[in-house]
Amino acid sequence: MVRRIHNFSAGPAALPLSVLQEVQQDLVDYKGEGLSVMEMSHRGKTFDGIIVEAQNLLKELMGIPDGYKVIFMQGGASLQFATVPMNLLGENEFADYINTGAWSKKAIAEVKKLGKAHNVIASSEDKNFNYIPTEFNLDKAASYLHITSNNTIFGTQWQSFPDTGTIPLVCDMSSDINSHVVDVSKFAMIYAGAQKNMGPSGVTIVIMRDDMLEKSPANIPTMCSYKIIGGKDSMYNTPPTFGIYIIKLVLEWMKSLGGVAAVEKINRDKAAILYDAIDSSGFYRGTVEVNSRSLMNVPFRLPSEELEKKFVAEALKHDISGVKGHRSVGGIRASIYNAVPKESIQALVDFMKEFERTNG
Amino acid sequence: MVRRIHNFSAGPAALPLSVLQEVQQDLVDYKGEGLSVMEMSHRGKTFDGIIVEAQNLLKELMGIPDGYKVIFMQGGASLQFATVPMNLLGENEFADYINTGAWSKKAIAEVKKLGKAHNVIASSEDKNFNYIPTEFNLDKAASYLHITSNNTIFGTQWQSFPDTGTIPLVCDMSSDINSHVVDVSKFAMIYAGAQKNMGPSGVTIVIMRDDMLEKSPANIPTMCSYKIIGGKDSMYNTPPTFGIYIIKLVLEWMKSLGGVAAVEKINRDKAAILYDAIDSSGFYRGTVEVNSRSLMNVPFRLPSEELEKKFVAEALKHDISGVKGHRSVGGIRASIYNAVPKESIQALVDFMKEFERTNG
């Protein structure tokens, strides 16, 4: 019998059950073709159909306008932290960064490491990243502004995106891509590791405006050049074929639910159930300013670290998994990405009430 | 009913049926844990067991001595073409390269692109890469010698590796890793994209002597630094977890066959059947010098391009897939990696005889 736990892992994270079942069904013999998707030439007709469909579905669901390219890369957001400045930051140029937590910091550390000029124009480090800064002065000469749309560790999320005028807006959307409706035309570039809302780890989605592709210099590694990898439609070398196949299935699943707007509605319902449970309790305490709360990662604290430890251990006995906060901040965190069903949120909230009753 | 074709694809390529069946079995609910391997935290106990076991099995099967690290990276061999010189070639240093075909050329193009000093000390381009050069003068001051052990497009393979003394030998083994017994202690570094003999695309295996790890400079992208990624045991960021899991299963399969020596014996039998069929025919013609022939990729020609086209089309009707030569060289190529069963070779040879009988 198939067992399914309530998976609140921060990433790699829950995938839709129907997607996994389809993957399972076709694993050894894809659609009667006599081989697995894993065993297919990436240059063959079948895989070409898969990757093109994945790109088209992403364009359709996100409403990506003409003049943007969807590229599949490898190395996660962590490699993008370097490839963004390698490609988009010329010799006498500089970039602006906003620091909203651990991943922003890593992006900033990487631009620094490469010896590229940059300014951190806003930060929420003063309050341990429990809010999204709303006031900052953009330098009109900046080559781009880099932001992190959602902060998995601290549980904050940009509620609306800044209007940057002619300054290209570059956004790491790893942990909230396709969780809510976004106006892609506001962005010069969006990138996201797949392993939260889109598929397995090992694929990075890059959405880039065509004029930005032209900025890639000639003397950087080929595999780091947006211009080359984009120009070759993600097929300069063998792409991570199986991951791209699963992304296609996840996008089909999203479409069957009604698209991003419908998914956003579900996500808002899910998050409301959990935040309400926290707010209506004197036992649990949210750590994030209300107007910066994430729809995807919900961190909260209990009255003591001992109780938090006990909470994590007892949750597991109820098949509630992955709720331990990030090791750098402690506490509890429930990651409720697109594929985490409402029933899992309900199970968590029921457990929280029971735990409060017996330990409060 | 599960259908399985004879898969001679050059990569991504055939995987062992038993591995695919195990993946299928555990796809939705891994060993009763209630979630897929794709959905697990890479920092959890279960995945940690998987990645450590994959590393240990590789060490055991390849006989990797103490003092080497096994690292899982992303970006394929194509990214390694850049990361090798980025990490191992200091400012006033130079490297030697041997050019045995398309992949060597790409490695050389990349070191050139990065503006790093290098010499091509031997090449088989004079005969369209149909042999492996055996005479060359190594410069004792070179920081490393780079070779490509097997050339998928041209079907050549190093039969024995040069003794480079104190010069670190760096080898791209993407298309023949674990196909035959190799003395790893001869190498300072081995790297290989997984998608031929080891698993799905999207994982790169790097085997590196500890002293080489120390060469990584501080100002390169973190995700390109062997020192950092190796130092973090491939867990600096989220690794391609599902691919690593399949690599583990492939290694277990190899072990169940008796290890690399046993697999080599099978590979030699398989290759002999195919080369004998070519050599004993006046119709088919091998393109590679006999003493440079690959155990993995067997290219051959027919009397005309028309017949080659017909051969590929009719082979498909016999469920023989992927035998079209690389677009850059034409002809026929059968890739007979570890997971291609002897029965498939026999089916191909039977078809070749039949095709010769009716078209010869």
mmCIF file of C-alpha atoms in Angstrom, chain A:
data_model
loop_
_atom_site.group_PDB
_atom_site.id
_atom_site.type_symbol
_atom_site.label_atom_id
_atom_site.label_comp_id
_atom_site.label_asym_id
_atom_site.label_seq_id
_atom_site.Cartn_x
_atom_site.Cartn_y
_atom_site.Cartn_z
ATOM 1 C CA MET A 1 0.000 0.000 0.000
ATOM 2 C CA VAL A 2 1.208 3.488 -0.855
ATOM 3 C CA ARG A 3 1.849 5.591 2.198
ATOM 4 C CA ARG A 4 1.971 9.406 1.947
ATOM 5 C CA ILE A 5 3.095 11.608 4.806
ATOM 6 C CA HIS A 6 2.323 15.284 5.343
ATOM 7 C CA ASN A 7 5.462 16.740 3.800
ATOM 8 C CA PHE A 8 6.383 20.250 4.978
ATOM 9 C CA SER A 9 9.987 20.049 3.784
ATOM 10 C CA ALA A 10 11.562 23.347 2.738
ATOM 11 C CA GLY A 11 13.025 21.799 -0.402
ATOM 12 C CA PRO A 12 13.333 19.424 -2.104
ATOM 13 C CA ALA A 13 9.659 19.414 -1.292
ATOM 14 C CA ALA A 14 6.294 17.781 -1.880
ATOM 15 C CA LEU A 15 5.268 17.051 -5.465
ATOM 16 C CA PRO A 16 1.687 16.486 -6.611
ATOM 17 C CA LEU A 17 0.665 12.870 -6.047
ATOM 18 C CA SER A 18 -0.920 12.664 -9.497
ATOM 19 C CA VAL A 19 2.376 13.757 -11.068
ATOM 20 C CA LEU A 20 4.335 11.127 -9.157
ATOM 21 C CA GLN A 21 1.822 8.474 -10.161
ATOM 22 C CA GLU A 22 2.155 9.402 -13.814
ATOM 23 C CA VAL A 23 5.963 9.332 -13.535
ATOM 24 C CA GLN A 24 5.712 5.916 -11.917
ATOM 25 C CA GLN A 25 3.354 4.591 -14.574
ATOM 26 C CA ASP A 26 5.651 5.646 -17.438
ATOM 27 C CA LEU A 27 8.986 5.046 -15.712
ATOM 28 C CA VAL A 28 10.193 1.924 -17.525
ATOM 29 C CA ASP A 29 8.294 2.317 -20.789
ATOM 30 C CA TYR A 30 7.336 5.878 -21.656
ATOM 31 C CA LYS A 31 4.002 5.894 -23.514
ATOM 32 C CA GLY A 32 4.774 2.550 -25.114
ATOM 33 C CA GLU A 33 8.008 3.785 -26.700
ATOM 34 C CA GLY A 34 9.985 1.025 -25.013
ATOM 35 C CA LEU A 35 12.349 3.112 -22.923
ATOM 36 C CA SER A 36 12.376 5.479 -19.942
ATOM 37 C CA VAL A 37 12.500 9.264 -20.397
ATOM 38 C CA MET A 38 15.862 8.943 -18.611
ATOM 39 C CA GLU A 39 17.200 6.754 -21.410
ATOM 40 C CA MET A 40 16.178 8.951 -24.338
ATOM 41 C CA SER A 41 18.424 11.051 -26.500
ATOM 42 C CA HIS A 42 17.881 14.691 -25.643
ATOM 43 C CA ARG A 43 17.998 15.383 -29.384
ATOM 44 C CA GLY A 44 15.224 12.902 -30.214
ATOM 45 C CA LYS A 45 11.696 13.836 -31.209
ATOM 46 C CA THR A 46 10.080 12.707 -27.956
ATOM 47 C CA PHE A 47 12.274 14.675 -25.595
ATOM 48 C CA ASP A 48 12.156 17.669 -27.890
ATOM 49 C CA GLY A 49 8.373 17.572 -27.523
ATOM 50 C CA ILE A 50 8.743 17.443 -23.738
ATOM 51 C CA ILE A 51 11.128 20.380 -23.368
ATOM 52 C CA VAL A 52 9.238 22.581 -25.828
ATOM 53 C CA GLU A 53 5.965 21.811 -24.051
ATOM 54 C CA ALA A 54 7.544 22.639 -20.671
ATOM 55 C CA GLN A 55 8.700 26.000 -22.026
ATOM 56 C CA ASN A 56 5.339 26.744 -23.650
ATOM 57 C CA LEU A 57 3.356 25.803 -20.543
ATOM 58 C CA LEU A 58 5.543 28.015 -18.380
ATOM 59 C CA LYS A 59 5.034 30.899 -20.806
ATOM 60 C CA GLU A 60 1.295 30.303 -20.846
ATOM 61 C CA LEU A 61 0.829 29.889 -17.094
ATOM 62 C CA MET A 62 3.086 32.758 -16.026
ATOM 63 C CA GLY A 63 1.882 34.979 -18.860
ATOM 64 C CA ILE A 64 5.448 35.507 -20.046
ATOM 65 C CA PRO A 65 5.305 38.156 -22.784
ATOM 66 C CA ASP A 66 6.965 37.839 -26.176
ATOM 67 C CA GLY A 67 10.575 38.911 -26.074
ATOM 68 C CA TYR A 68 11.504 36.650 -23.160
ATOM 69 C CA LYS A 69 13.303 33.320 -23.258
ATOM 70 C CA VAL A 70 12.747 30.348 -20.939
ATOM 71 C CA ILE A 71 16.049 28.573 -20.289
ATOM 72 C CA PHE A 72 16.750 25.427 -18.274
ATOM 73 C CA MET A 73 20.112 25.450 -16.562
ATOM 74 C CA GLN A 74 21.883 23.486 -13.818
ATOM 75 C CA GLY A 75 23.624 24.341 -10.561
ATOM 76 C CA GLY A 76 20.671 25.778 -8.652
ATOM 77 C CA ALA A 77 20.173 29.384 -7.618
ATOM 78 C CA SER A 78 23.645 29.209 -6.077
ATOM 79 C CA LEU A 79 25.254 29.121 -9.518
ATOM 80 C CA GLN A 80 22.948 31.942 -10.664
ATOM 81 C CA PHE A 81 24.290 34.082 -7.821
ATOM 82 C CA ALA A 82 27.534 34.082 -9.825
ATOM 83 C CA THR A 83 26.239 33.910 -13.399
ATOM 84 C CA VAL A 84 24.029 36.977 -12.921
ATOM 85 C CA PRO A 85 26.972 39.335 -12.305
ATOM 86 C CA MET A 86 29.242 37.396 -14.713
ATOM 87 C CA ASN A 87 26.781 38.039 -17.523
ATOM 88 C CA LEU A 88 25.018 41.240 -16.618
ATOM 89 C CA LEU A 89 27.646 43.350 -14.931
ATOM 90 C CA GLY A 90 30.220 44.915 -17.245
ATOM 91 C CA GLU A 91 33.581 46.251 -16.196
ATOM 92 C CA ASN A 92 32.673 49.784 -15.230
ATOM 93 C CA GLU A 93 29.175 48.954 -14.092
ATOM 94 C CA PHE A 94 27.638 48.247 -10.706
ATOM 95 C CA ALA A 95 24.502 46.564 -9.403
ATOM 96 C CA ASP A 96 22.121 47.230 -6.533
ATOM 97 C CA TYR A 97 21.110 44.460 -4.145
ATOM 98 C CA ILE A 98 18.466 44.265 -1.453
ATOM 99 C CA ASN A 99 19.300 41.993 1.450
ATOM 100 C CA THR A 100 16.296 40.112 2.842
ATOM 101 C CA GLY A 101 18.008 37.082 4.310
ATOM 102 C CA ALA A 102 20.345 34.131 3.871
ATOM 103 C CA TRP A 103 19.855 33.712 0.113
ATOM 104 C CA SER A 104 20.190 37.421 -0.627
ATOM 105 C CA LYS A 105 23.365 37.383 1.428
ATOM 106 C CA LYS A 106 24.743 34.516 -0.620
ATOM 107 C CA ALA A 107 23.931 36.372 -3.837
ATOM 108 C CA ILE A 108 25.714 39.432 -2.490
ATOM 109 C CA ALA A 109 28.682 37.382 -1.283
ATOM 110 C CA GLU A 110 29.057 35.960 -4.773
ATOM 111 C CA VAL A 111 29.097 39.292 -6.603
ATOM 112 C CA LYS A 112 31.667 40.427 -4.069
ATOM 113 C CA LYS A 113 33.749 37.301 -4.581
ATOM 114 C CA LEU A 114 33.899 37.975 -8.299
ATOM 115 C CA GLY A 115 35.194 41.467 -7.571
ATOM 116 C CA LYS A 116 32.223 43.200 -9.171
ATOM 117 C CA ALA A 117 30.963 46.597 -7.993
ATOM 118 C CA HIS A 118 27.689 46.560 -6.092
ATOM 119 C CA ASN A 119 25.695 48.415 -3.459
ATOM 120 C CA VAL A 120 23.398 46.947 -0.859
ATOM 121 C CA ILE A 121 20.681 49.620 -0.930
ATOM 122 C CA ALA A 122 18.405 48.098 1.709
ATOM 123 C CA SER A 123 18.472 45.344 4.292
ATOM 124 C CA SER A 124 16.197 43.893 6.919
ATOM 125 C CA GLU A 125 19.085 42.429 8.893
ATOM 126 C CA ASP A 126 18.448 44.965 11.685
ATOM 127 C CA LYS A 127 15.401 42.908 12.715
ATOM 128 C CA ASN A 128 16.803 39.504 11.848
ATOM 129 C CA PHE A 129 15.088 39.613 8.452
ATOM 130 C CA ASN A 130 11.536 39.508 9.801
ATOM 131 C CA TYR A 131 10.243 42.035 7.253
ATOM 132 C CA ILE A 132 10.663 43.168 3.650
ATOM 133 C CA PRO A 133 12.148 46.662 3.317
ATOM 134 C CA THR A 134 9.834 48.999 1.447
ATOM 135 C CA GLU A 135 11.949 52.136 1.360
ATOM 136 C CA PHE A 136 15.137 52.336 -0.635
ATOM 137 C CA ASN A 137 16.790 54.605 -3.156
ATOM 138 C CA LEU A 138 17.550 52.992 -6.438
ATOM 139 C CA ASP A 139 20.570 54.332 -8.253
ATOM 140 C CA LYS A 140 19.487 55.125 -11.796
ATOM 141 C CA ALA A 141 22.935 54.121 -13.061
ATOM 142 C CA ALA A 142 22.727 50.598 -11.641
ATOM 143 C CA SER A 143 22.965 47.786 -14.207
ATOM 144 C CA TYR A 144 20.289 45.891 -12.326
ATOM 145 C CA LEU A 145 18.513 45.569 -8.991
ATOM 146 C CA HIS A 146 18.630 42.081 -7.452
ATOM 147 C CA ILE A 147 15.966 40.912 -5.006
ATOM 148 C CA THR A 148 14.874 37.607 -3.450
ATOM 149 C CA SER A 149 11.113 37.312 -3.750
ATOM 150 C CA ASN A 150 10.589 34.864 -0.893
ATOM 151 C CA ASN A 151 12.865 33.960 1.984
ATOM 152 C CA THR A 152 12.517 30.315 2.918
ATOM 153 C CA ILE A 153 14.437 30.539 6.162
ATOM 154 C CA PHE A 154 12.838 33.658 7.592
ATOM 155 C CA GLY A 155 9.372 33.274 6.040
ATOM 156 C CA THR A 156 9.082 36.689 4.436
ATOM 157 C CA GLN A 157 7.829 37.446 0.948
ATOM 158 C CA TRP A 158 7.586 40.537 -1.235
ATOM 159 C CA GLN A 159 3.857 41.341 -1.376
ATOM 160 C CA SER A 160 4.257 43.564 -4.426
ATOM 161 C CA PHE A 161 7.302 44.262 -6.531
ATOM 162 C CA PRO A 162 8.989 47.631 -6.833
ATOM 163 C CA ASP A 163 8.680 49.625 -10.011
ATOM 164 C CA THR A 164 12.298 49.994 -11.078
ATOM 165 C CA GLY A 165 11.669 52.030 -14.214
ATOM 166 C CA THR A 166 14.465 51.456 -16.699
ATOM 167 C CA ILE A 167 16.647 49.599 -14.219
ATOM 168 C CA PRO A 168 16.466 45.858 -14.952
ATOM 169 C CA LEU A 169 14.872 43.974 -12.075
ATOM 170 C CA VAL A 170 16.490 40.574 -11.423
ATOM 171 C CA CYS A 171 14.692 38.247 -9.034
ATOM 172 C CA ASP A 172 15.511 34.951 -7.351
ATOM 173 C CA MET A 173 12.058 33.319 -7.202
ATOM 174 C CA SER A 174 13.292 29.877 -6.173
ATOM 175 C CA SER A 175 10.852 29.446 -3.329
ATOM 176 C CA ASP A 176 7.709 31.102 -4.625
ATOM 177 C CA ILE A 177 7.711 30.850 -8.406
ATOM 178 C CA ASN A 178 4.192 30.124 -9.663
ATOM 179 C CA SER A 179 2.721 30.387 -6.180
ATOM 180 C CA HIS A 180 0.924 33.607 -7.032
ATOM 181 C CA VAL A 181 0.258 35.767 -10.076
ATOM 182 C CA VAL A 182 3.267 37.866 -11.078
ATOM 183 C CA ASP A 183 3.566 40.469 -13.817
ATOM 184 C CA VAL A 184 6.615 39.084 -15.612
ATOM 185 C CA SER A 185 6.969 42.229 -17.725
ATOM 186 C CA LYS A 186 8.236 44.023 -14.602
ATOM 187 C CA PHE A 187 11.304 41.786 -14.577
ATOM 188 C CA ALA A 188 14.373 41.669 -16.768
ATOM 189 C CA MET A 189 15.209 38.264 -15.362
ATOM 190 C CA ILE A 190 13.638 35.695 -13.050
ATOM 191 C CA TYR A 191 15.445 32.589 -11.908
ATOM 192 C CA ALA A 192 14.429 29.689 -9.696
ATOM 193 C CA GLY A 193 15.745 26.359 -8.566
ATOM 194 C CA ALA A 194 12.995 23.872 -9.403
ATOM 195 C CA GLN A 195 12.954 21.974 -6.134
ATOM 196 C CA LYS A 196 10.256 23.895 -4.295
ATOM 197 C CA ASN A 197 7.313 24.564 -6.592
ATOM 198 C CA MET A 198 8.363 23.126 -9.933
ATOM 199 C CA GLY A 199 9.988 19.706 -9.779
ATOM 200 C CA PRO A 200 13.028 17.851 -8.477
ATOM 201 C CA SER A 201 16.364 19.464 -7.649
ATOM 202 C CA GLY A 202 18.897 19.740 -10.451
ATOM 203 C CA VAL A 203 17.073 22.092 -12.815
ATOM 204 C CA THR A 204 17.175 25.889 -12.666
ATOM 205 C CA ILE A 205 14.533 27.858 -14.535
ATOM 206 C CA VAL A 206 15.740 31.117 -16.049
ATOM 207 C CA ILE A 207 13.318 33.587 -17.652
ATOM 208 C CA MET A 208 15.175 36.364 -19.394
ATOM 209 C CA ARG A 209 14.323 39.344 -21.527
ATOM 210 C CA ASP A 210 16.000 39.072 -24.912
ATOM 211 C CA ASP A 211 18.012 42.286 -24.597
ATOM 212 C CA MET A 212 19.607 40.978 -21.391
ATOM 213 C CA LEU A 213 20.841 37.877 -23.198
ATOM 214 C CA GLU A 214 22.989 40.115 -25.356
ATOM 215 C CA LYS A 215 25.011 41.281 -22.367
ATOM 216 C CA SER A 216 26.877 37.982 -21.843
ATOM 217 C CA PRO A 217 30.590 38.556 -22.442
ATOM 218 C CA ALA A 218 32.571 36.133 -24.608
ATOM 219 C CA ASN A 219 35.213 35.175 -22.063
ATOM 220 C CA ILE A 220 33.058 33.424 -19.455
ATOM 221 C CA PRO A 221 32.494 29.649 -19.240
ATOM 222 C CA THR A 222 30.126 28.546 -21.981
ATOM 223 C CA MET A 223 27.853 26.781 -19.489
ATOM 224 C CA CYS A 224 27.504 30.083 -17.579
ATOM 225 C CA SER A 225 26.598 32.163 -20.631
ATOM 226 C CA TYR A 226 22.905 32.999 -20.894
ATOM 227 C CA LYS A 227 23.489 34.073 -24.467
ATOM 228 C CA ILE A 228 24.901 30.699 -25.503
ATOM 229 C CA ILE A 229 22.656 28.411 -23.447
ATOM 230 C CA GLY A 230 19.612 30.503 -24.328
ATOM 231 C CA GLY A 231 20.682 30.719 -27.966
ATOM 232 C CA LYS A 232 20.877 26.935 -28.091
ATOM 233 C CA ASP A 233 17.428 26.606 -26.455
ATOM 234 C CA SER A 234 18.916 24.911 -23.350
ATOM 235 C CA MET A 235 20.443 22.199 -25.546
ATOM 236 C CA TYR A 236 24.058 23.346 -25.779
ATOM 237 C CA ASN A 237 24.891 20.161 -23.934
ATOM 238 C CA THR A 238 22.729 17.417 -22.445
ATOM 239 C CA PRO A 239 20.167 19.098 -20.203
ATOM 240 C CA PRO A 240 18.806 17.412 -17.040
ATOM 241 C CA THR A 241 16.151 15.658 -19.092
ATOM 242 C CA PHE A 242 14.248 13.810 -16.385
ATOM 243 C CA GLY A 243 13.851 16.915 -14.226
ATOM 244 C CA ILE A 244 12.563 18.911 -17.191
ATOM 245 C CA TYR A 245 10.056 16.140 -17.888
ATOM 246 C CA ILE A 246 8.747 16.379 -14.335
ATOM 247 C CA ILE A 247 8.521 20.177 -14.571
ATOM 248 C CA LYS A 248 6.333 19.679 -17.624
ATOM 249 C CA LEU A 249 4.045 17.378 -15.629
ATOM 250 C CA VAL A 250 3.885 19.817 -12.701
ATOM 251 C CA LEU A 251 2.907 22.604 -15.092
ATOM 252 C CA GLU A 252 0.198 20.388 -16.605
ATOM 253 C CA TRP A 253 -1.070 19.731 -13.094
ATOM 254 C CA MET A 254 -1.159 23.484 -12.380
ATOM 255 C CA LYS A 255 -3.042 24.075 -15.603
ATOM 256 C CA SER A 256 -5.582 21.416 -14.669
ATOM 257 C CA LEU A 257 -6.218 23.293 -11.414
ATOM 258 C CA GLY A 258 -6.983 26.461 -13.359
ATOM 259 C CA GLY A 259 -3.562 28.074 -13.646
ATOM 260 C CA VAL A 260 -1.550 30.331 -11.369
ATOM 261 C CA ALA A 261 -4.516 32.450 -10.232
ATOM 262 C CA ALA A 262 -6.361 29.340 -9.068
ATOM 263 C CA VAL A 263 -3.247 28.010 -7.363
ATOM 264 C CA GLU A 264 -2.764 31.377 -5.659
ATOM 265 C CA LYS A 265 -6.293 31.202 -4.281
ATOM 266 C CA ILE A 266 -5.619 27.734 -2.866
ATOM 267 C CA ASN A 267 -2.307 28.945 -1.433
ATOM 268 C CA ARG A 268 -3.979 31.925 0.235
ATOM 269 C CA ASP A 269 -6.590 29.621 1.776
ATOM 270 C CA LYS A 270 -3.906 27.235 2.998
ATOM 271 C CA ALA A 271 -1.762 29.990 4.480
ATOM 272 C CA ALA A 272 -4.775 31.621 6.151
ATOM 273 C CA ILE A 273 -5.643 28.387 7.941
ATOM 274 C CA LEU A 274 -2.137 28.129 9.345
ATOM 275 C CA TYR A 275 -1.585 31.799 10.205
ATOM 276 C CA ASP A 276 -5.028 31.918 11.843
ATOM 277 C CA ALA A 277 -4.097 28.938 13.985
ATOM 278 C CA ILE A 278 -0.935 30.728 15.070
ATOM 279 C CA ASP A 279 -2.548 34.125 15.644
ATOM 280 C CA SER A 280 -5.542 32.786 17.540
ATOM 281 C CA SER A 281 -3.257 30.955 19.955
ATOM 282 C CA GLY A 282 -1.389 32.361 22.915
ATOM 283 C CA PHE A 283 0.949 29.398 22.656
ATOM 284 C CA TYR A 284 2.342 29.736 19.134
ATOM 285 C CA ARG A 285 4.007 32.937 18.007
ATOM 286 C CA GLY A 286 4.674 34.038 14.435
ATOM 287 C CA THR A 287 8.114 35.549 13.859
ATOM 288 C CA VAL A 288 7.397 37.718 10.816
ATOM 289 C CA GLU A 289 5.768 41.150 10.523
ATOM 290 C CA VAL A 290 2.228 40.495 9.346
ATOM 291 C CA ASN A 291 2.522 42.520 6.147
ATOM 292 C CA SER A 292 5.656 40.620 5.073
ATOM 293 C CA ARG A 293 4.407 37.095 5.721
ATOM 294 C CA SER A 294 5.180 34.393 3.181
ATOM 295 C CA LEU A 295 2.530 32.221 1.557
ATOM 296 C CA MET A 296 5.122 29.472 1.236
ATOM 297 C CA ASN A 297 7.153 29.228 4.450
ATOM 298 C CA VAL A 298 5.505 29.749 7.797
ATOM 299 C CA PRO A 299 7.937 29.978 10.712
ATOM 300 C CA PHE A 300 6.711 30.148 14.272
ATOM 301 C CA ARG A 301 7.940 29.628 17.801
ATOM 302 C CA LEU A 302 6.694 27.812 20.872
ATOM 303 C CA PRO A 303 7.186 29.037 24.439
ATOM 304 C CA SER A 304 10.504 27.166 24.780
ATOM 305 C CA GLU A 305 13.088 25.306 22.736
ATOM 306 C CA GLU A 306 12.297 22.172 24.715
ATOM 307 C CA LEU A 307 8.669 22.360 23.606
ATOM 308 C CA GLU A 308 9.818 22.964 20.014
ATOM 309 C CA LYS A 309 11.897 19.809 20.120
ATOM 310 C CA LYS A 310 8.981 17.879 21.529
ATOM 311 C CA PHE A 311 6.667 19.385 18.897
ATOM 312 C CA VAL A 312 8.892 18.202 16.043
ATOM 313 C CA ALA A 313 9.212 14.725 17.522
ATOM 314 C CA GLU A 314 5.501 14.291 18.209
ATOM 315 C CA ALA A 315 4.525 15.760 14.837
ATOM 316 C CA LEU A 316 6.498 12.960 13.193
ATOM 317 C CA LYS A 317 4.352 10.419 15.023
ATOM 318 C CA HIS A 318 1.368 12.004 13.276
ATOM 319 C CA ASP A 319 3.134 11.695 9.892
ATOM 320 C CA ILE A 320 3.835 15.425 9.921
ATOM 321 C CA SER A 321 7.355 15.785 8.563
ATOM 322 C CA GLY A 322 9.867 18.542 7.864
ATOM 323 C CA VAL A 323 8.618 21.121 10.370
ATOM 324 C CA LYS A 324 11.896 21.775 12.125
ATOM 325 C CA GLY A 325 13.077 25.346 11.542
ATOM 326 C CA HIS A 326 16.276 25.991 9.633
ATOM 327 C CA ARG A 327 19.317 25.211 11.761
ATOM 328 C CA SER A 328 20.420 28.852 11.584
ATOM 329 C CA VAL A 329 17.250 30.201 13.245
ATOM 330 C CA GLY A 330 15.652 27.325 15.157
ATOM 331 C CA GLY A 331 11.949 27.154 15.921
ATOM 332 C CA ILE A 332 9.310 25.571 13.723
ATOM 333 C CA ARG A 333 8.760 26.114 10.011
ATOM 334 C CA ALA A 334 6.057 24.659 7.803
ATOM 335 C CA SER A 335 6.773 24.977 4.106
ATOM 336 C CA ILE A 336 3.456 24.874 2.298
ATOM 337 C CA TYR A 337 4.387 24.952 -1.365
ATOM 338 C CA ASN A 338 1.886 24.488 -4.193
ATOM 339 C CA ALA A 339 1.904 20.697 -3.960
ATOM 340 C CA VAL A 340 1.228 20.502 -0.218
ATOM 341 C CA PRO A 341 -2.489 19.676 -0.069
ATOM 342 C CA LYS A 342 -4.960 21.546 2.122
ATOM 343 C CA GLU A 343 -5.531 18.285 4.034
ATOM 344 C CA SER A 344 -1.920 18.422 5.206
ATOM 345 C CA ILE A 345 -2.376 21.963 6.516
ATOM 346 C CA GLN A 346 -5.508 20.807 8.294
ATOM 347 C CA ALA A 347 -3.635 17.859 9.800
ATOM 348 C CA LEU A 348 -0.899 20.203 11.015
ATOM 349 C CA VAL A 349 -3.367 22.654 12.534
ATOM 350 C CA ASP A 350 -5.255 19.811 14.238
ATOM 351 C CA PHE A 351 -1.982 18.556 15.655
ATOM 352 C CA MET A 352 -1.008 22.061 16.794
ATOM 353 C CA LYS A 353 -4.274 22.371 18.715
ATOM 354 C CA GLU A 354 -3.844 18.987 20.304
ATOM 355 C CA PHE A 355 -0.226 19.753 21.205
ATOM 356 C CA GLU A 356 -1.207 23.085 22.748
ATOM 357 C CA ARG A 357 -3.965 21.399 24.733
ATOM 358 C CA THR A 358 -1.610 18.864 26.248
ATOM 359 C CA ASN A 359 1.444 21.125 26.611
ATOM 360 C CA GLY A 360 0.054 24.649 26.922
#
